[in-house]
């Protein structure tokens, strides 16, 4: 949630620590070679623990931190960001003249970091990392978490149209909401365009590319369509929702206790808030892995073998590690160890 001195927290420190332990346990079982993290908080602390438990090399950066001078400032409990873990059969590829390690995609002037930070609004970044695989070749990995906010998703538009036709909202307010939805869509489209500009600039230096993370948009959204039209393959197209308030009930019920927290107008009409909340309770796929080049078509004997979601609750463990489910793609050949 939002706050000036502290961000509102929807769970106790003990519960949050338990979710982190569940995430580490899931990763130990999956044994991946590459992991893309979003919304780590705090990045450095969680990154060190991840390396202690899983090994490998962790590279991360804060993208939202507020006002900080030598770690002191506001909000006190905000140092969230992106991270990539490289381990197993993958090695870091040194590219001195390659892509920037981090690129700010949107947000007003300022900067963010754990030690020093100065920004008053939502900042969005992408993380670029070059890795090497003996068969798949030189790979450019992009980790990102795009602007949050709804756009003209068909299910949401149906709810808004029904409220308009029933006279529960005015036409002028309805049009104001549509403008806000379009603004969120345009911001994500610009963020994706900035990512693809970097990908295109360095494309000749790589055999394959991976774009992964939270788009905060579905396959009917502009950001998704832009990535696919650029030639990337949605590796998890056959999978179900990654945002599922029904299956992931415990985490989402806690979040809903904070109240609606999206940058959309309600014009003093509670109908809009009810519509937003109602839509947000619908399951949808908003987290993705996109592959290009050798990560789309395979290379030599190595191909995409399977894609699966992970981090779902079970009858034995009803609490999930996150409010999002993870996506895992496994590459390999029948006569060799798979790479994930």
mmCIF file of C-alpha atoms in Angstrom:
data_model
loop_
_atom_site.group_PDB
_atom_site.id
_atom_site.type_symbol
_atom_site.label_atom_id
_atom_site.label_comp_id
_atom_site.label_asym_id
_atom_site.label_seq_id
_atom_site.Cartn_x
_atom_site.Cartn_y
_atom_site.Cartn_z
ATOM 1 C CA UNK A 1 0.000 0.000 0.000
ATOM 2 C CA UNK A 2 0.921 3.649 -0.113
ATOM 3 C CA UNK A 3 2.357 5.725 2.699
ATOM 4 C CA UNK A 4 4.788 8.572 3.343
ATOM 5 C CA UNK A 5 6.749 7.498 6.436
ATOM 6 C CA UNK A 6 6.099 3.779 5.881
ATOM 7 C CA UNK A 7 4.319 1.793 3.218
ATOM 8 C CA UNK A 8 1.336 -0.011 4.676
ATOM 9 C CA UNK A 9 2.066 -3.669 5.296
ATOM 10 C CA UNK A 10 -0.680 -6.247 4.915
ATOM 11 C CA UNK A 11 1.062 -8.983 6.913
ATOM 12 C CA UNK A 12 3.292 -9.498 9.935
ATOM 13 C CA UNK A 13 7.077 -9.736 9.620
ATOM 14 C CA UNK A 14 6.827 -13.389 10.641
ATOM 15 C CA UNK A 15 4.358 -14.215 7.876
ATOM 16 C CA UNK A 16 6.439 -12.359 5.294
ATOM 17 C CA UNK A 17 9.553 -14.252 6.382
ATOM 18 C CA UNK A 18 7.673 -17.537 6.061
ATOM 19 C CA UNK A 19 6.609 -16.676 2.501
ATOM 20 C CA UNK A 20 10.241 -15.968 1.630
ATOM 21 C CA UNK A 21 11.240 -19.353 3.066
ATOM 22 C CA UNK A 22 8.535 -20.981 0.947
ATOM 23 C CA UNK A 23 9.924 -19.256 -2.151
ATOM 24 C CA UNK A 24 13.448 -20.498 -1.405
ATOM 25 C CA UNK A 25 12.130 -24.013 -0.800
ATOM 26 C CA UNK A 26 10.340 -23.980 -4.159
ATOM 27 C CA UNK A 27 13.495 -22.819 -5.943
ATOM 28 C CA UNK A 28 15.597 -25.507 -4.266
ATOM 29 C CA UNK A 29 13.186 -28.140 -5.590
ATOM 30 C CA UNK A 30 13.082 -26.641 -9.100
ATOM 31 C CA UNK A 31 16.876 -26.168 -9.259
ATOM 32 C CA UNK A 32 16.829 -23.497 -12.006
ATOM 33 C CA UNK A 33 19.884 -22.084 -13.758
ATOM 34 C CA UNK A 34 18.354 -18.635 -14.202
ATOM 35 C CA UNK A 35 15.839 -16.797 -12.012
ATOM 36 C CA UNK A 36 14.267 -13.381 -12.603
ATOM 37 C CA UNK A 37 12.964 -11.652 -9.479
ATOM 38 C CA UNK A 38 10.645 -8.662 -9.193
ATOM 39 C CA UNK A 39 9.405 -6.714 -6.161
ATOM 40 C CA UNK A 40 12.248 -7.846 -3.906
ATOM 41 C CA UNK A 41 12.218 -5.831 -0.691
ATOM 42 C CA UNK A 42 14.870 -5.134 0.397
ATOM 43 C CA UNK A 43 16.841 -6.208 -2.653
ATOM 44 C CA UNK A 44 20.299 -6.559 -1.087
ATOM 45 C CA UNK A 45 19.165 -8.528 1.972
ATOM 46 C CA UNK A 46 17.053 -10.976 0.002
ATOM 47 C CA UNK A 47 19.722 -11.281 -2.677
ATOM 48 C CA UNK A 48 22.376 -12.310 -0.137
ATOM 49 C CA UNK A 49 20.075 -14.924 1.373
ATOM 50 C CA UNK A 50 19.206 -16.315 -2.049
ATOM 51 C CA UNK A 51 22.901 -16.780 -2.845
ATOM 52 C CA UNK A 52 23.557 -18.352 0.565
ATOM 53 C CA UNK A 53 20.835 -20.935 -0.031
ATOM 54 C CA UNK A 54 21.050 -21.496 -3.797
ATOM 55 C CA UNK A 55 24.559 -20.418 -4.716
ATOM 56 C CA UNK A 56 25.354 -18.678 -7.997
ATOM 57 C CA UNK A 57 25.719 -14.989 -8.788
ATOM 58 C CA UNK A 58 23.038 -12.465 -7.908
ATOM 59 C CA UNK A 59 22.749 -9.062 -9.575
ATOM 60 C CA UNK A 60 20.077 -6.649 -8.422
ATOM 61 C CA UNK A 61 19.009 -3.048 -8.153
ATOM 62 C CA UNK A 62 16.420 -0.975 -6.300
ATOM 63 C CA UNK A 63 13.733 0.599 -8.472
ATOM 64 C CA UNK A 64 11.423 2.086 -5.808
ATOM 65 C CA UNK A 65 12.859 3.649 -2.665
ATOM 66 C CA UNK A 66 11.496 7.170 -2.171
ATOM 67 C CA UNK A 67 13.680 9.734 -0.402
ATOM 68 C CA UNK A 68 16.849 8.252 1.155
ATOM 69 C CA UNK A 69 20.234 9.623 2.251
ATOM 70 C CA UNK A 70 22.714 7.000 3.484
ATOM 71 C CA UNK A 71 19.882 4.490 3.888
ATOM 72 C CA UNK A 72 17.806 6.886 6.024
ATOM 73 C CA UNK A 73 14.577 8.447 4.792
ATOM 74 C CA UNK A 74 11.043 7.717 3.735
ATOM 75 C CA UNK A 75 9.247 5.387 3.264
ATOM 76 C CA UNK A 76 11.414 3.529 5.773
ATOM 77 C CA UNK A 77 10.364 0.060 4.655
ATOM 78 C CA UNK A 78 10.668 0.565 0.893
ATOM 79 C CA UNK A 79 13.724 -0.615 -1.052
ATOM 80 C CA UNK A 80 12.097 -2.826 -3.636
ATOM 81 C CA UNK A 81 13.575 -3.784 -6.972
ATOM 82 C CA UNK A 82 14.712 -6.301 -9.572
ATOM 83 C CA UNK A 83 17.188 -9.150 -9.405
ATOM 84 C CA UNK A 84 18.676 -11.913 -11.566
ATOM 85 C CA UNK A 85 20.272 -15.099 -10.235
ATOM 86 C CA UNK A 86 22.689 -16.935 -12.566
ATOM 87 C CA UNK A 87 23.859 -20.412 -11.591
ATOM 88 C CA UNK A 88 24.353 -23.974 -12.822
ATOM 89 C CA UNK A 89 25.263 -24.340 -16.470
ATOM 90 C CA UNK A 90 24.993 -20.619 -17.221
ATOM 91 C CA UNK A 91 27.884 -18.212 -16.961
ATOM 92 C CA UNK A 92 28.005 -14.438 -16.901
ATOM 93 C CA UNK A 93 29.091 -12.993 -20.239
ATOM 94 C CA UNK A 94 31.230 -9.884 -20.083
ATOM 95 C CA UNK A 95 30.056 -7.317 -22.633
ATOM 96 C CA UNK A 96 31.936 -4.061 -21.896
ATOM 97 C CA UNK A 97 30.159 -2.235 -24.715
ATOM 98 C CA UNK A 98 26.890 -4.098 -24.285
ATOM 99 C CA UNK A 99 23.479 -3.079 -22.918
ATOM 100 C CA UNK A 100 23.223 -1.005 -19.743
ATOM 101 C CA UNK A 101 22.742 -3.191 -16.643
ATOM 102 C CA UNK A 102 19.673 -1.148 -15.680
ATOM 103 C CA UNK A 103 17.503 1.246 -17.647
ATOM 104 C CA UNK A 104 14.816 3.518 -16.296
ATOM 105 C CA UNK A 105 11.710 3.009 -18.382
ATOM 106 C CA UNK A 106 9.367 5.619 -16.921
ATOM 107 C CA UNK A 107 8.912 8.023 -14.052
ATOM 108 C CA UNK A 108 9.780 11.662 -13.486
ATOM 109 C CA UNK A 109 13.277 12.982 -12.956
ATOM 110 C CA UNK A 110 15.173 11.470 -10.056
ATOM 111 C CA UNK A 111 17.003 8.304 -9.132
ATOM 112 C CA UNK A 112 16.520 5.308 -6.874
ATOM 113 C CA UNK A 113 18.786 3.152 -4.760
ATOM 114 C CA UNK A 114 19.066 1.621 -1.301
ATOM 115 C CA UNK A 115 21.772 3.996 -0.092
ATOM 116 C CA UNK A 116 20.714 7.150 -1.948
ATOM 117 C CA UNK A 117 17.354 7.778 -3.563
ATOM 118 C CA UNK A 118 15.302 10.734 -4.703
ATOM 119 C CA UNK A 119 11.987 10.247 -6.456
ATOM 120 C CA UNK A 120 8.422 11.189 -5.616
ATOM 121 C CA UNK A 121 6.508 8.969 -8.018
ATOM 122 C CA UNK A 122 6.408 5.459 -9.415
ATOM 123 C CA UNK A 123 9.641 4.506 -11.187
ATOM 124 C CA UNK A 124 9.914 1.561 -13.573
ATOM 125 C CA UNK A 125 13.140 -0.106 -14.696
ATOM 126 C CA UNK A 126 14.421 -2.976 -16.810
ATOM 127 C CA UNK A 127 17.464 -5.074 -15.956
ATOM 128 C CA UNK A 128 19.737 -6.390 -18.727
ATOM 129 C CA UNK A 129 22.170 -9.251 -18.226
ATOM 130 C CA UNK A 130 24.340 -11.160 -20.710
ATOM 131 C CA UNK A 131 24.758 -14.874 -20.042
ATOM 132 C CA UNK A 132 26.425 -17.739 -21.883
ATOM 133 C CA UNK A 133 25.185 -21.290 -22.467
ATOM 134 C CA UNK A 134 27.355 -23.857 -24.207
ATOM 135 C CA UNK A 135 24.625 -24.804 -26.706
ATOM 136 C CA UNK A 136 22.067 -21.977 -26.714
ATOM 137 C CA UNK A 137 24.912 -19.488 -27.064
ATOM 138 C CA UNK A 138 25.089 -15.870 -26.017
ATOM 139 C CA UNK A 139 21.825 -14.798 -24.421
ATOM 140 C CA UNK A 140 20.490 -11.360 -23.556
ATOM 141 C CA UNK A 141 18.223 -11.613 -20.509
ATOM 142 C CA UNK A 142 15.794 -8.801 -19.731
ATOM 143 C CA UNK A 143 14.018 -8.643 -16.383
ATOM 144 C CA UNK A 144 11.297 -6.055 -15.850
ATOM 145 C CA UNK A 145 8.202 -5.067 -13.911
ATOM 146 C CA UNK A 146 6.010 -2.635 -15.816
ATOM 147 C CA UNK A 147 3.678 0.110 -14.645
ATOM 148 C CA UNK A 148 0.679 -1.111 -12.677
ATOM 149 C CA UNK A 149 -2.810 0.010 -13.589
ATOM 150 C CA UNK A 150 -5.660 -1.363 -15.631
ATOM 151 C CA UNK A 151 -6.304 -0.690 -19.299
ATOM 152 C CA UNK A 152 -9.248 -1.449 -21.585
ATOM 153 C CA UNK A 153 -9.451 -5.140 -20.742
ATOM 154 C CA UNK A 154 -12.669 -6.580 -22.160
ATOM 155 C CA UNK A 155 -13.992 -7.866 -18.816
ATOM 156 C CA UNK A 156 -13.409 -4.479 -17.175
ATOM 157 C CA UNK A 157 -15.012 -2.583 -20.049
ATOM 158 C CA UNK A 158 -18.101 -4.797 -19.793
ATOM 159 C CA UNK A 159 -18.466 -3.929 -16.117
ATOM 160 C CA UNK A 160 -18.045 -0.204 -16.817
ATOM 161 C CA UNK A 161 -20.535 -0.299 -19.696
ATOM 162 C CA UNK A 162 -23.098 -2.081 -17.538
ATOM 163 C CA UNK A 163 -22.750 0.557 -14.825
ATOM 164 C CA UNK A 164 -23.169 3.300 -17.436
ATOM 165 C CA UNK A 165 -26.247 1.700 -19.010
ATOM 166 C CA UNK A 166 -27.803 1.164 -15.593
ATOM 167 C CA UNK A 167 -27.270 4.809 -14.657
ATOM 168 C CA UNK A 168 -24.924 4.046 -11.772
ATOM 169 C CA UNK A 169 -22.161 6.230 -13.288
ATOM 170 C CA UNK A 170 -22.345 9.336 -15.445
ATOM 171 C CA UNK A 171 -21.128 9.412 -19.030
ATOM 172 C CA UNK A 172 -18.564 12.117 -18.281
ATOM 173 C CA UNK A 173 -17.099 10.099 -15.397
ATOM 174 C CA UNK A 174 -17.148 6.958 -17.539
ATOM 175 C CA UNK A 175 -15.160 8.767 -20.225
ATOM 176 C CA UNK A 176 -12.748 10.028 -17.574
ATOM 177 C CA UNK A 177 -12.038 6.453 -16.502
ATOM 178 C CA UNK A 178 -11.445 5.410 -20.111
ATOM 179 C CA UNK A 179 -8.891 8.190 -20.474
ATOM 180 C CA UNK A 180 -7.116 6.948 -17.333
ATOM 181 C CA UNK A 181 -7.104 3.382 -18.675
ATOM 182 C CA UNK A 182 -5.624 4.581 -21.957
ATOM 183 C CA UNK A 183 -2.953 6.529 -20.083
ATOM 184 C CA UNK A 184 -1.838 3.399 -18.190
ATOM 185 C CA UNK A 185 -1.810 1.410 -21.427
ATOM 186 C CA UNK A 186 0.273 4.072 -23.184
ATOM 187 C CA UNK A 187 2.807 4.167 -20.340
ATOM 188 C CA UNK A 188 3.353 0.405 -20.493
ATOM 189 C CA UNK A 189 3.617 0.556 -24.285
ATOM 190 C CA UNK A 190 6.343 3.195 -23.986
ATOM 191 C CA UNK A 191 8.158 1.090 -21.386
ATOM 192 C CA UNK A 192 8.159 -1.939 -23.681
ATOM 193 C CA UNK A 193 9.320 0.222 -26.592
ATOM 194 C CA UNK A 194 12.325 1.356 -24.546
ATOM 195 C CA UNK A 195 13.209 -2.258 -23.746
ATOM 196 C CA UNK A 196 12.950 -3.321 -27.386
ATOM 197 C CA UNK A 197 15.072 -0.376 -28.506
ATOM 198 C CA UNK A 198 17.948 -1.789 -26.436
ATOM 199 C CA UNK A 199 17.278 -5.352 -27.616
ATOM 200 C CA UNK A 200 17.379 -4.231 -31.255
ATOM 201 C CA UNK A 201 20.525 -2.146 -30.765
ATOM 202 C CA UNK A 202 22.525 -5.132 -29.527
ATOM 203 C CA UNK A 203 20.725 -7.968 -31.361
ATOM 204 C CA UNK A 204 23.756 -8.885 -33.486
ATOM 205 C CA UNK A 205 25.782 -9.683 -30.381
ATOM 206 C CA UNK A 206 23.457 -12.458 -29.187
ATOM 207 C CA UNK A 207 22.128 -15.831 -30.276
ATOM 208 C CA UNK A 208 18.956 -15.594 -28.228
ATOM 209 C CA UNK A 209 16.946 -13.293 -26.045
ATOM 210 C CA UNK A 210 14.678 -13.640 -23.024
ATOM 211 C CA UNK A 211 12.249 -11.003 -21.765
ATOM 212 C CA UNK A 212 10.597 -11.939 -18.481
ATOM 213 C CA UNK A 213 8.751 -10.479 -15.551
ATOM 214 C CA UNK A 214 5.487 -8.829 -14.635
ATOM 215 C CA UNK A 215 3.806 -6.890 -17.433
ATOM 216 C CA UNK A 216 0.813 -5.973 -15.241
ATOM 217 C CA UNK A 217 -1.169 -6.605 -18.412
ATOM 218 C CA UNK A 218 -2.748 -9.603 -20.114
ATOM 219 C CA UNK A 219 -2.331 -11.087 -23.620
ATOM 220 C CA UNK A 220 -5.039 -8.704 -24.847
ATOM 221 C CA UNK A 221 -2.955 -5.722 -23.720
ATOM 222 C CA UNK A 222 -0.783 -3.502 -25.875
ATOM 223 C CA UNK A 223 2.498 -4.378 -24.112
ATOM 224 C CA UNK A 224 2.072 -8.113 -24.721
ATOM 225 C CA UNK A 225 1.096 -7.625 -28.360
ATOM 226 C CA UNK A 226 4.123 -5.403 -28.992
ATOM 227 C CA UNK A 227 6.532 -8.051 -27.675
ATOM 228 C CA UNK A 228 4.940 -10.833 -29.731
ATOM 229 C CA UNK A 229 4.833 -8.706 -32.887
ATOM 230 C CA UNK A 230 8.551 -8.101 -32.423
ATOM 231 C CA UNK A 231 9.162 -11.805 -32.967
ATOM 232 C CA UNK A 232 9.261 -13.098 -29.397
ATOM 233 C CA UNK A 233 7.444 -16.306 -28.497
ATOM 234 C CA UNK A 234 5.252 -16.428 -25.411
ATOM 235 C CA UNK A 235 6.835 -19.500 -23.819
ATOM 236 C CA UNK A 236 4.014 -19.918 -21.309
ATOM 237 C CA UNK A 237 1.091 -19.425 -23.691
ATOM 238 C CA UNK A 238 -0.443 -22.761 -22.658
ATOM 239 C CA UNK A 239 -0.391 -21.951 -18.953
ATOM 240 C CA UNK A 240 -3.159 -20.654 -16.724
ATOM 241 C CA UNK A 241 -3.396 -17.463 -14.674
ATOM 242 C CA UNK A 242 -0.416 -16.199 -12.710
ATOM 243 C CA UNK A 243 -2.666 -13.772 -10.805
ATOM 244 C CA UNK A 244 -5.385 -15.913 -9.227
ATOM 245 C CA UNK A 245 -7.259 -14.510 -6.212
ATOM 246 C CA UNK A 246 -9.321 -17.707 -5.954
ATOM 247 C CA UNK A 247 -6.518 -20.282 -5.916
ATOM 248 C CA UNK A 248 -4.165 -17.888 -4.088
ATOM 249 C CA UNK A 249 -6.864 -16.931 -1.626
ATOM 250 C CA UNK A 250 -4.852 -16.348 1.555
ATOM 251 C CA UNK A 251 -2.484 -13.763 0.066
ATOM 252 C CA UNK A 252 -5.158 -11.926 -1.878
ATOM 253 C CA UNK A 253 -7.595 -11.721 1.025
ATOM 254 C CA UNK A 254 -4.882 -10.054 3.094
ATOM 255 C CA UNK A 255 -4.150 -7.591 0.289
ATOM 256 C CA UNK A 256 -7.821 -6.706 -0.144
ATOM 257 C CA UNK A 257 -7.906 -5.599 3.497
ATOM 258 C CA UNK A 258 -5.768 -2.604 2.460
ATOM 259 C CA UNK A 259 -8.431 -1.343 0.099
ATOM 260 C CA UNK A 260 -8.148 -0.559 -3.588
ATOM 261 C CA UNK A 261 -4.757 0.912 -4.453
ATOM 262 C CA UNK A 262 -4.599 1.546 -8.213
ATOM 263 C CA UNK A 263 -4.128 4.992 -9.783
ATOM 264 C CA UNK A 264 -7.623 5.231 -11.227
ATOM 265 C CA UNK A 265 -10.232 7.907 -10.553
ATOM 266 C CA UNK A 266 -13.500 7.185 -8.761
ATOM 267 C CA UNK A 267 -14.991 10.708 -8.946
ATOM 268 C CA UNK A 268 -16.447 10.231 -5.473
ATOM 269 C CA UNK A 269 -18.647 7.420 -6.785
ATOM 270 C CA UNK A 270 -18.179 4.161 -4.911
ATOM 271 C CA UNK A 271 -19.499 2.247 -7.922
ATOM 272 C CA UNK A 272 -16.141 2.686 -9.633
ATOM 273 C CA UNK A 273 -14.267 1.309 -6.611
ATOM 274 C CA UNK A 274 -16.566 -1.711 -6.546
ATOM 275 C CA UNK A 275 -15.999 -2.280 -10.275
ATOM 276 C CA UNK A 276 -12.215 -2.059 -9.903
ATOM 277 C CA UNK A 277 -12.230 -4.461 -6.966
ATOM 278 C CA UNK A 278 -14.580 -6.838 -8.738
ATOM 279 C CA UNK A 279 -12.337 -6.955 -11.796
ATOM 280 C CA UNK A 280 -9.188 -7.350 -9.706
ATOM 281 C CA UNK A 281 -10.691 -10.508 -8.201
ATOM 282 C CA UNK A 282 -10.684 -12.149 -11.628
ATOM 283 C CA UNK A 283 -7.857 -14.548 -12.456
ATOM 284 C CA UNK A 284 -5.598 -13.507 -15.320
ATOM 285 C CA UNK A 285 -2.151 -14.127 -16.780
ATOM 286 C CA UNK A 286 0.096 -11.097 -16.262
ATOM 287 C CA UNK A 287 3.562 -12.658 -15.758
ATOM 288 C CA UNK A 288 5.502 -13.914 -18.766
ATOM 289 C CA UNK A 289 8.619 -15.412 -20.298
ATOM 290 C CA UNK A 290 9.225 -14.472 -23.939
ATOM 291 C CA UNK A 291 11.923 -16.166 -26.011
ATOM 292 C CA UNK A 292 13.642 -15.138 -29.235
ATOM 293 C CA UNK A 293 16.369 -16.685 -31.395
ATOM 294 C CA UNK A 294 17.789 -19.818 -29.756
ATOM 295 C CA UNK A 295 15.293 -19.445 -26.898
ATOM 296 C CA UNK A 296 12.437 -19.477 -29.411
ATOM 297 C CA UNK A 297 13.548 -22.020 -31.978
ATOM 298 C CA UNK A 298 16.074 -24.024 -29.990
ATOM 299 C CA UNK A 299 19.625 -24.736 -31.112
ATOM 300 C CA UNK A 300 21.188 -28.021 -32.147
ATOM 301 C CA UNK A 301 19.715 -30.683 -29.819
ATOM 302 C CA UNK A 302 18.434 -28.238 -27.196
ATOM 303 C CA UNK A 303 14.757 -27.296 -27.366
ATOM 304 C CA UNK A 304 12.038 -25.992 -25.091
ATOM 305 C CA UNK A 305 10.812 -29.099 -23.278
ATOM 306 C CA UNK A 306 8.112 -27.804 -20.977
ATOM 307 C CA UNK A 307 6.687 -24.739 -19.247
ATOM 308 C CA UNK A 308 4.975 -24.822 -15.887
ATOM 309 C CA UNK A 309 3.695 -22.534 -13.156
ATOM 310 C CA UNK A 310 5.102 -22.844 -9.666
ATOM 311 C CA UNK A 311 4.446 -21.421 -6.232
ATOM 312 C CA UNK A 312 0.804 -22.484 -6.028
ATOM 313 C CA UNK A 313 -0.705 -23.359 -2.664
ATOM 314 C CA UNK A 314 -1.659 -26.934 -1.877
ATOM 315 C CA UNK A 315 -3.852 -28.799 0.612
ATOM 316 C CA UNK A 316 -0.773 -29.304 2.776
ATOM 317 C CA UNK A 317 0.564 -25.748 2.356
ATOM 318 C CA UNK A 318 -2.298 -23.276 1.853
ATOM 319 C CA UNK A 319 -0.112 -20.164 1.829
ATOM 320 C CA UNK A 320 1.701 -19.392 -1.428
ATOM 321 C CA UNK A 321 5.136 -17.692 -1.533
ATOM 322 C CA UNK A 322 3.766 -14.698 -3.477
ATOM 323 C CA UNK A 323 0.583 -13.070 -4.713
ATOM 324 C CA UNK A 324 1.788 -14.051 -8.228
ATOM 325 C CA UNK A 325 2.633 -17.549 -9.432
ATOM 326 C CA UNK A 326 5.996 -18.043 -11.092
ATOM 327 C CA UNK A 327 6.623 -19.238 -14.651
ATOM 328 C CA UNK A 328 9.373 -21.777 -15.375
ATOM 329 C CA UNK A 329 10.608 -22.838 -18.812
ATOM 330 C CA UNK A 330 12.816 -25.908 -19.170
ATOM 331 C CA UNK A 331 15.187 -26.337 -22.113
ATOM 332 C CA UNK A 332 17.100 -29.506 -22.822
ATOM 333 C CA UNK A 333 17.513 -32.669 -24.838
ATOM 334 C CA UNK A 334 16.616 -36.240 -23.980
ATOM 335 C CA UNK A 335 20.269 -37.215 -23.465
ATOM 336 C CA UNK A 336 21.341 -34.272 -21.299
ATOM 337 C CA UNK A 337 20.443 -32.359 -18.183
ATOM 338 C CA UNK A 338 17.713 -29.783 -18.692
ATOM 339 C CA UNK A 339 18.380 -26.086 -18.321
ATOM 340 C CA UNK A 340 15.714 -23.910 -16.639
#
